[in-house]
XYZ file of C-alpha atoms in Angstrom:
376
model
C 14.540 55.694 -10.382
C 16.074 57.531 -7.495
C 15.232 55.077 -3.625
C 12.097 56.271 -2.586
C 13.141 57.867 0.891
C 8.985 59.142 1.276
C 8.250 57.260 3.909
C 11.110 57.844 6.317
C 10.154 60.839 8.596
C 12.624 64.064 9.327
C 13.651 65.189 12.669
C 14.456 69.369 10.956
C 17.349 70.075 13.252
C 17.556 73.387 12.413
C 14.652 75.272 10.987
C 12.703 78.794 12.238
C 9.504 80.217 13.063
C 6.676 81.313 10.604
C 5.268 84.285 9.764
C 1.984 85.458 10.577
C 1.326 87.436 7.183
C 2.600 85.754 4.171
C 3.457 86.981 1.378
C 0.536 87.670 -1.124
C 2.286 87.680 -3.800
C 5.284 86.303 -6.446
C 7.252 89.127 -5.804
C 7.142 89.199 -1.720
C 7.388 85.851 -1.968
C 10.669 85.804 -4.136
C 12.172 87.586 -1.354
C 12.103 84.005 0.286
C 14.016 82.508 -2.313
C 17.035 84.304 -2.188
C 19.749 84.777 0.675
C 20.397 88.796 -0.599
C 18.938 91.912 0.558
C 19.473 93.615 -2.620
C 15.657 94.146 -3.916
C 16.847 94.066 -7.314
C 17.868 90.026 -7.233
C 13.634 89.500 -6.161
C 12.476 92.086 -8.274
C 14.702 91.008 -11.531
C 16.244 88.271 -11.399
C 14.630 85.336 -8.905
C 12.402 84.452 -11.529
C 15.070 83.524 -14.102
C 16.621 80.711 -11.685
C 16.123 76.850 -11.528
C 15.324 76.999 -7.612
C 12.352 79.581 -8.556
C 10.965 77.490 -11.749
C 11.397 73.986 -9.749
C 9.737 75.622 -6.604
C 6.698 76.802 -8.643
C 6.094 73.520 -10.574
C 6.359 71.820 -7.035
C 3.959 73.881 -5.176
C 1.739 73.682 -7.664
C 1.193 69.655 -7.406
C 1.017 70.604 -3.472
C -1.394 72.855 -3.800
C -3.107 70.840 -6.517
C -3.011 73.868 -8.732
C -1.576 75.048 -12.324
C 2.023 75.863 -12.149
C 1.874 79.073 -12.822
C 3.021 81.642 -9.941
C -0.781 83.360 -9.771
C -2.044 79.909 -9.558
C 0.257 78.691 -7.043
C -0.145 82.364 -4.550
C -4.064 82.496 -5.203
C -3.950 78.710 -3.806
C -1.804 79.550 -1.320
C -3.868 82.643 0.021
C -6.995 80.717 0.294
C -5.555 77.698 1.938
C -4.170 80.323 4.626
C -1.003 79.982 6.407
C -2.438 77.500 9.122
C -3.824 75.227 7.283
C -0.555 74.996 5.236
C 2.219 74.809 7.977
C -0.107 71.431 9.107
C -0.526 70.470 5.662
C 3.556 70.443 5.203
C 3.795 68.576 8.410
C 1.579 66.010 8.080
C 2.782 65.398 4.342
C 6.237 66.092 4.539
C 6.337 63.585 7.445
C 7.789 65.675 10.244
C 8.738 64.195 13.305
C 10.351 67.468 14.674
C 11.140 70.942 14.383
C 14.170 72.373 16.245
C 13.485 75.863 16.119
C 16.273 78.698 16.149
C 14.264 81.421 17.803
C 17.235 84.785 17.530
C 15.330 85.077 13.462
C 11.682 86.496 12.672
C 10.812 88.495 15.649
C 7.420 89.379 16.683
C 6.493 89.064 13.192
C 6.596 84.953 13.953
C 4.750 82.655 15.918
C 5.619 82.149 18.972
C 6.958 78.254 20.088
C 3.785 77.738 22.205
C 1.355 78.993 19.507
C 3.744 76.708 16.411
C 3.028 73.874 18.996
C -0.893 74.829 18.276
C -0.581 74.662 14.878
C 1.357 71.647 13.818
C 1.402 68.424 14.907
C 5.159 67.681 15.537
C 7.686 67.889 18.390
C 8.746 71.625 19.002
C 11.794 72.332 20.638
C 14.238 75.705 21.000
C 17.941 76.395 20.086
C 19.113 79.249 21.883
C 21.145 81.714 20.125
C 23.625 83.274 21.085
C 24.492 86.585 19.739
C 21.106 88.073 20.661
C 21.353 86.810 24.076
C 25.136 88.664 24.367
C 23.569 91.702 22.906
C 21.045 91.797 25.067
C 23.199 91.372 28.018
C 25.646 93.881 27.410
C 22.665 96.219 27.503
C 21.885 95.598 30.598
C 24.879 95.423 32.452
C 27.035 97.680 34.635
C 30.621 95.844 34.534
C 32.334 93.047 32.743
C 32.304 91.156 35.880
C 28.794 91.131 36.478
C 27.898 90.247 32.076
C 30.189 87.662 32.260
C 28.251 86.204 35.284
C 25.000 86.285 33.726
C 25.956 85.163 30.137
C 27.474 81.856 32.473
C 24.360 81.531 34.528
C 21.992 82.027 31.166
C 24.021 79.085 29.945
C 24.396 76.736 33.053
C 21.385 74.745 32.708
C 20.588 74.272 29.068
C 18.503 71.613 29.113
C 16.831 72.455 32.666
C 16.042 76.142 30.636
C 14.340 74.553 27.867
C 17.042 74.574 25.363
C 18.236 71.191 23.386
C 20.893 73.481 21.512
C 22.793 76.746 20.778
C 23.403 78.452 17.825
C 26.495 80.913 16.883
C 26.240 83.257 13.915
C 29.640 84.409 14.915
C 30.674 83.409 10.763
C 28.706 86.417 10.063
C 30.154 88.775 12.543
C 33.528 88.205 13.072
C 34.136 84.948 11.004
C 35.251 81.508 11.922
C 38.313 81.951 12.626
C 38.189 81.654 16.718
C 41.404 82.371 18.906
C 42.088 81.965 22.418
C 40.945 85.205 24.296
C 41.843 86.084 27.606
C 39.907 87.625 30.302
C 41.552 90.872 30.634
C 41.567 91.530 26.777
C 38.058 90.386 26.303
C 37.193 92.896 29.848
C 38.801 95.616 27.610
C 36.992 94.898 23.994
C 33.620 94.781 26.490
C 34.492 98.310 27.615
C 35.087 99.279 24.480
C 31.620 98.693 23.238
C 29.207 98.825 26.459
C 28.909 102.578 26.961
C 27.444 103.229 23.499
C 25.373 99.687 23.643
C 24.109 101.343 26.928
C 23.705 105.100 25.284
C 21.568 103.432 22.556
C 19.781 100.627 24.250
C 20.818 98.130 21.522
C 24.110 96.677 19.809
C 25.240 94.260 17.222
C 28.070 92.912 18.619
C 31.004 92.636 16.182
C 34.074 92.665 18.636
C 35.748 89.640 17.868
C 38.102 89.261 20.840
C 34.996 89.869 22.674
C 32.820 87.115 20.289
C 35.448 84.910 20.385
C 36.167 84.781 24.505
C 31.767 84.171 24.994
C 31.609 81.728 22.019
C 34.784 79.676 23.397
C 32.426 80.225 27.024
C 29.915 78.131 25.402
C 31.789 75.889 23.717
C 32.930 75.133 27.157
C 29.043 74.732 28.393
C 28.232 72.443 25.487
C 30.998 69.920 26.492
C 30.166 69.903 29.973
C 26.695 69.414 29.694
C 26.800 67.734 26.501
C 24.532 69.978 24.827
C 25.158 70.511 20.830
C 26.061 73.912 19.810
C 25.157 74.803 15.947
C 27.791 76.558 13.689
C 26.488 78.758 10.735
C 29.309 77.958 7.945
C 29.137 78.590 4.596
C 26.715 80.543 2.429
C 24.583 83.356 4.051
C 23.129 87.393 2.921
C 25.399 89.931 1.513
C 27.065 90.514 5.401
C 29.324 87.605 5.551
C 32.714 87.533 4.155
C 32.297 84.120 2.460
C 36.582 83.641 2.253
C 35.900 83.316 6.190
C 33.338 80.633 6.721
C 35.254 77.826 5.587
C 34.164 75.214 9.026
C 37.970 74.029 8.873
C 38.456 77.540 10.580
C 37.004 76.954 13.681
C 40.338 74.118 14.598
C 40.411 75.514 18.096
C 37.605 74.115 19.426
C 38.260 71.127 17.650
C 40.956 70.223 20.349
C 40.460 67.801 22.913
C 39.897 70.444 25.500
C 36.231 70.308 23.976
C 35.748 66.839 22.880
C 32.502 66.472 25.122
C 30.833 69.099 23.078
C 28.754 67.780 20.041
C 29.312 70.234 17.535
C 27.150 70.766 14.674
C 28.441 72.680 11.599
C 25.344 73.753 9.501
C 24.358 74.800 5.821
C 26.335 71.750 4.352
C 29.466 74.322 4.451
C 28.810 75.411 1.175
C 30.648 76.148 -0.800
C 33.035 74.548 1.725
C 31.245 70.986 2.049
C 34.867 69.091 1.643
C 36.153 70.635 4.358
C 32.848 69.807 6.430
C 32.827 66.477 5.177
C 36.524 65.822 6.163
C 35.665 67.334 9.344
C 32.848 64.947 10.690
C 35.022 62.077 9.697
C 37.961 63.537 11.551
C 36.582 64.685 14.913
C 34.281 62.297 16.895
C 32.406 65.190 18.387
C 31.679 67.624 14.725
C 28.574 66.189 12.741
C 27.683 67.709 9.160
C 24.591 69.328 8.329
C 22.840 68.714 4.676
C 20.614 71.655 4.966
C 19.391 75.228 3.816
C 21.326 74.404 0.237
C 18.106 72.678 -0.772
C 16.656 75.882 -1.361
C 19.024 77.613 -3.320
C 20.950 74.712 -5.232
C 19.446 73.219 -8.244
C 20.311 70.022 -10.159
C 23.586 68.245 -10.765
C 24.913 70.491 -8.130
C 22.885 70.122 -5.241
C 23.500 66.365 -6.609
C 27.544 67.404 -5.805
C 27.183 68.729 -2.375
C 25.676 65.273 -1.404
C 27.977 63.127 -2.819
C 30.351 65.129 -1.531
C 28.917 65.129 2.093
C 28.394 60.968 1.785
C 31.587 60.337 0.098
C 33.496 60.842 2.975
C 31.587 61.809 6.544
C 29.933 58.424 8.107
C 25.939 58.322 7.916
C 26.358 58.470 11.487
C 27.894 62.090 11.290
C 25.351 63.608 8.982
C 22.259 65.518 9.978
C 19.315 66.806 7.787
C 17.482 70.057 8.300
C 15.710 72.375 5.842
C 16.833 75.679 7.277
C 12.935 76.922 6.476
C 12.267 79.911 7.733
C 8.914 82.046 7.457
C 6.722 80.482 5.035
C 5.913 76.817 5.391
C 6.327 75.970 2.060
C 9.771 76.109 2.594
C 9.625 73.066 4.506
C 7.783 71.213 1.616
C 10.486 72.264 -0.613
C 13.506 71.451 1.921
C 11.960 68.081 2.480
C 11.589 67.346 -1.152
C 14.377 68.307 -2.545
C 16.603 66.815 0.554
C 14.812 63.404 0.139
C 15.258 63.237 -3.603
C 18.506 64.254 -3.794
C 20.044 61.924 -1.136
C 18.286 59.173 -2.802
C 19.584 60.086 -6.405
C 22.684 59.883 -4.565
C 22.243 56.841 -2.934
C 20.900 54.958 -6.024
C 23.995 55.875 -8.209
C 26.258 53.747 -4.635
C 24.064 51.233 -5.090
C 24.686 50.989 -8.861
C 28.331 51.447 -8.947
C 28.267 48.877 -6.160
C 29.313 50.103 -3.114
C 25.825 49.789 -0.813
C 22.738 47.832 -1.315
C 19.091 49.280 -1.415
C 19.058 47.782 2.670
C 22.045 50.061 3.527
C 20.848 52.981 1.766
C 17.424 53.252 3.533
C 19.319 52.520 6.978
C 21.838 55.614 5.873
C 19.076 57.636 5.000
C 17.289 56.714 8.790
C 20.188 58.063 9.898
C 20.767 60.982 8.229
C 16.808 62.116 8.338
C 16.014 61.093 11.827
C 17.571 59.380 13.975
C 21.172 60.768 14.367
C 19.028 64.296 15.276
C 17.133 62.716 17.898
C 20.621 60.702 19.358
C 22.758 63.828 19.167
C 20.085 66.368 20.614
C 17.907 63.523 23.132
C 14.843 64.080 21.610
């Protein structure tokens, strides 16, 4: 019997907003369940996985319904989406939600109007790419970008933010070099007259990505603010031999040791190298998070161990990576508490912790290192 981690509350360090029309049905609601764009993986092939079948038979006891997918969406449309999001809260035992708010749009709740809905601690993560996107729109010059992007980041906390996020790993990858001013002046010319022509840009210049991310890298060390790393798995976009967190060595270097920086999505498939590097650098934690929804069995089993094996309880953070419908949360939480105490109960029987040290671990890794790291 796996340590019952139930009654130890999470602190979801990186998580997003929820939609205000759910999905009515088991196909819309596939869509959720899978990182691809492709319709074809919802419409054919969703419903043939282990994360599908196990999410169905959970929500079901949740919902206190068959487990059968009409069942399960019938009880989910009349409880209404409300209802839900504080019924996942209050059961899931939520302390906090850090919300990434560059995903969902006006399609989501707002932060104020989450903060209506359920009871636990709200807080933003700024990301960045929208916020350089945005601001090469509305500049005239380098020079005067480059000064807001600094001033938009020179007060974190004072703004309202306890964190930033890059998606840079889907962009440009993770491989970050040293830019300098004049070439990343010239890659912003290169891109702001048509960002200004169309009113909107995705920015993939990467000696333009990689000068601003290094920027706050630099802002997250001198204010001691954590900035959030998507590694690892992600849609169809990213070039997964390019995510690997061991990329990202130059801001690993003591130039940036006062930056706490958070690598997220347990690196997978990469979760060695993410492991190795939270036990390496005193300033890189580890995420366990978003491969709860996706990872099944024995091998979501495998990330863990692999996550535990080496980093230090103290350098591992939990999250869900739930996005849109609040179910996901249920189903991160679940699966993340079961897991890490299947994992835990196989140390304690091979002998290398005792039940005490696993529940302090998992206080840790659920909790309390999110509130230390982000001062909650």
């Amino acid at each position: 019997m796996p340590v019952d981690l139930s009654a130890i509350p999470i602190a979801d360090h990186h998580c997003h907003s929820l939609l205000k029309r759910q999905p009515a049905d088991d196909l819309a609601f596939r869509n959720h369940l899978t990182e691809t764009y492709f319709p074809e993986i919802a419409r054919d092939h969703v419903q043939h996985s282990l994360v599908y079948h196990w999410a169905i038979h959970e929500l079901a006891a949740f919902l206190g319904c068959d487990p059968l997918p009409d069942a399960v969406h019938a009880a989910r449309r009349e409880r209404g989406v409300e209802a839900l999001a504080r019924e996942v809260v209050e059961r899931g035992n939520f302390r906090s939600w850090l919300i990434d708010t560059g995903y969902g749009g006006d399609s989501t709740f707002s932060l104020d109007e989450l903060r209506g809905l359920v009871p636990c601690e709200i807080r933003e993560i700024i990301r960045l790419e929208p916020l350089i996107e945005r601001l090469i729109v509305e500049a005239t010059s380098f020079d005067g970008f480059l000064a807001a992007y600094r001033a938009a980041l020179s007060d974190l906390r004072g703004s309202g933010y306890v964190g930033m996020k890059s998606v840079i790993a889907y962009r440009t990858g993770l491989q970050i070099e040293a830019v300098e001013p004049e070439e990343a002046a010239a890659a912003f010319r290169s891109v702001h007259d048509g960002a200004r022509r169309e009113g909107r840009i995705r920015i993939e210049s990467k000696p333009l990505l990689d000068f601003l991310i290094v920027a706050a890298v630099e802002e997250a060390a001198r204010q001691e603010v954590p900035i959030q790393f998507h590694t690892g798995l992600g849609d169809p976009d990213l070039d997964l031999t390019k995510v690997d967190p061991a990329a990202l060595r130059l801001i690993f270097s003591e130039r940036y040791r006062a930056a706490p920086i958070v690598l997220l999505h347990s690196g997978y498939p990469y979760a060695r190298s993410m492991s190795y590097l939270a036990a390496m650098f005193p300033n890189v934690y580890a995420d366990f998070g978003e491969v709860q929804l996706f990872v099944a069995g024995g091998d979501l089993r495998a990330i863990v161990r692999e996550l535990t094996g080496l980093a230090p309880a103290s350098k591992i953070l939990f999250s869900t990576d739930a996005s849109l419908i609040p179910e996901l949360y249920w189903l991160g939480a679940q699966a993340g508490r079961r897991t890490l105490g299947a994992v835990f109960d196989e140390h304690i029987a091979e002998g290398l912790i005792d039940e005490r040290t696993a529940m302090e671990m998992a206080d840790m890794i659920l909790w309390r290192n999110t509130e230390r790291i982000y001062r909650l």
